[in-house]
Amino acid sequence: MVELVYDRGDRVAVCTWIGQHIEAVNAQLAAHLQACNDCVHPEEQPTLQIFAAPLASSFQVAALCNFQTSPLTLLIDVGRVVTEDWLWLVVHEYAHAHAGSPGHHTAYGRSLTHLCLGLGIPPPPDPKHEATLRIYPPCRGTADPLAFWRGESTQNRLRQSTKA
């Protein structure tokens, strides 16, 4: 599921950038995960781990919740959406984990609505409509997802400048 970069130049750039920056990116995602946990009673919090990874474009997803791992694993392709929407991707995937199953069913809609309200995100307009829930909360995409992973996107420069 992780994007295989066949161009040698891209592969070197992507692997180098990941090696130098993945801990900071994963820390930011962990903070978003904690914000979701803070919306749920401790006994209802799913046991999760979260990682950033460049997901293969053939899957046509920006994130996923893997129910076949223990703890459950959230994989987030942070290169696919603008930095300001990373939380929204985490919320979407956390709702799957909280609901306890894949799919965009009624239990998922309840979990998603609860998280949205707790985090100050507008709740889905129809929490029972699968087509709405599939793309909620709506995230703004990027033109070239691998640009982030190569260290070339504006997002990277903005994030690095805020650390100075």
XYZ file of C-alpha atoms in Angstrom:
164
model
C 0.000 0.000 0.000
C 2.960 2.306 0.417
C 3.856 4.129 -2.804
C 6.790 2.545 -4.543
C 8.836 5.218 -6.219
C 10.323 3.722 -9.363
C 12.291 6.769 -10.493
C 15.668 6.505 -8.753
C 15.902 10.266 -8.207
C 12.469 10.382 -6.605
C 13.198 7.304 -4.511
C 16.366 8.833 -3.093
C 14.669 12.168 -2.428
C 11.611 10.549 -0.797
C 13.610 8.160 1.376
C 16.029 10.895 2.426
C 13.230 13.301 3.357
C 11.352 10.598 5.265
C 14.503 9.608 7.141
C 15.088 13.198 8.232
C 11.492 14.280 8.990
C 9.188 11.341 9.696
C 9.494 11.600 13.482
C 8.227 15.190 13.452
C 5.376 14.330 11.076
C 4.371 11.317 13.158
C 4.498 13.451 16.312
C 2.068 15.911 14.748
C -0.248 13.036 13.804
C 0.050 11.623 17.340
C -1.101 14.997 18.694
C -4.162 14.807 16.421
C -4.786 11.249 17.617
C -4.613 12.442 21.222
C -7.132 15.205 20.444
C -9.506 12.480 19.236
C -8.843 10.381 22.351
C -9.655 13.418 24.485
C -13.182 13.394 23.001
C -13.868 9.830 24.111
C -14.165 8.297 27.586
C -10.967 6.368 28.391
C -12.785 3.027 28.472
C -14.128 3.679 24.950
C -10.799 4.702 23.400
C -9.575 2.234 20.799
C -5.981 1.080 21.100
C -4.282 2.739 18.148
C -0.973 3.572 16.583
C -0.609 6.174 13.841
C 1.952 6.626 11.096
C 2.460 8.851 8.086
C 3.212 7.036 4.837
C 3.010 7.822 1.128
C 0.105 5.570 0.119
C -0.029 4.162 -3.392
C -2.222 6.310 -5.613
C -3.800 3.170 -7.096
C -5.732 2.702 -3.830
C -7.299 6.170 -4.195
C -7.292 6.840 -0.447
C -5.547 9.440 1.659
C -5.754 7.398 4.859
C -6.892 4.074 6.238
C -7.614 2.213 9.453
C -6.084 -1.263 9.443
C -8.197 -3.582 11.597
C -5.805 -6.503 11.022
C -3.103 -5.136 13.318
C -2.881 -4.965 17.069
C -2.986 -2.204 18.038
C -5.140 -0.937 15.164
C -3.039 1.123 12.766
C -3.986 4.409 11.167
C -1.936 5.179 8.055
C -2.163 8.772 6.879
C -0.754 10.026 3.584
C -0.086 13.583 4.687
C 1.115 14.470 1.195
C -2.390 14.060 -0.221
C -4.055 16.863 1.762
C -3.060 20.299 2.991
C -1.497 20.414 6.449
C -4.491 22.206 7.951
C -6.676 19.190 7.079
C -4.497 16.481 8.616
C -6.681 16.499 11.739
C -9.733 15.863 9.584
C -8.109 12.770 8.053
C -7.238 11.485 11.516
C -10.817 12.143 12.711
C -12.230 10.178 9.772
C -10.009 7.163 10.435
C -10.380 7.379 14.220
C -14.156 7.175 13.751
C -13.675 3.833 11.955
C -11.618 2.524 14.873
C -14.102 3.862 17.443
C -17.031 2.301 15.569
C -15.100 -0.978 15.568
C -15.422 -1.840 11.898
C -14.712 -0.588 8.392
C -17.462 0.998 6.339
C -19.497 4.152 6.589
C -22.526 2.819 8.443
C -24.721 4.275 11.196
C -22.302 3.424 14.046
C -19.501 5.082 12.092
C -21.703 8.154 11.558
C -22.374 8.396 15.298
C -18.654 8.132 16.106
C -17.750 10.701 13.457
C -20.438 13.141 14.636
C -19.267 12.783 18.253
C -15.650 13.497 17.297
C -16.582 16.442 15.097
C -18.631 18.056 17.850
C -15.862 17.468 20.403
C -13.226 19.013 18.146
C -15.257 21.964 16.894
C -15.599 20.560 13.363
C -19.017 20.946 11.738
C -20.732 17.543 12.006
C -21.736 15.677 8.856
C -25.009 17.014 7.421
C -26.490 13.508 7.223
C -24.737 11.080 9.595
C -26.735 8.143 8.193
C -25.927 8.695 4.515
C -23.015 6.478 3.453
C -22.025 8.588 0.436
C -21.740 11.693 2.643
C -19.759 9.883 5.329
C -17.253 8.472 2.826
C -15.847 11.942 2.156
C -16.425 13.611 5.512
C -14.896 15.780 6.781
C -13.953 17.126 3.347
C -10.212 17.593 2.928
C -8.429 19.840 0.457
C -6.182 17.775 -1.784
C -2.737 18.581 -3.121
C -1.697 18.592 -6.780
C 1.325 16.302 -6.330
C 1.221 14.097 -3.208
C 4.820 12.953 -3.622
C 6.030 16.574 -3.623
C 5.504 16.582 0.141
C 7.499 13.380 0.529
C 10.316 14.754 -1.639
C 10.440 17.864 0.577
C 9.331 20.162 -2.262
C 5.845 21.227 -1.212
C 4.878 24.568 0.282
C 3.551 22.626 3.282
C 7.064 21.476 4.154
C 8.484 24.984 3.955
C 5.668 26.394 6.084
C 6.116 23.710 8.731
C 9.869 24.173 8.864
C 9.609 27.961 9.109
C 7.262 27.725 12.104
C 9.898 25.732 14.007
C 12.489 28.510 13.769
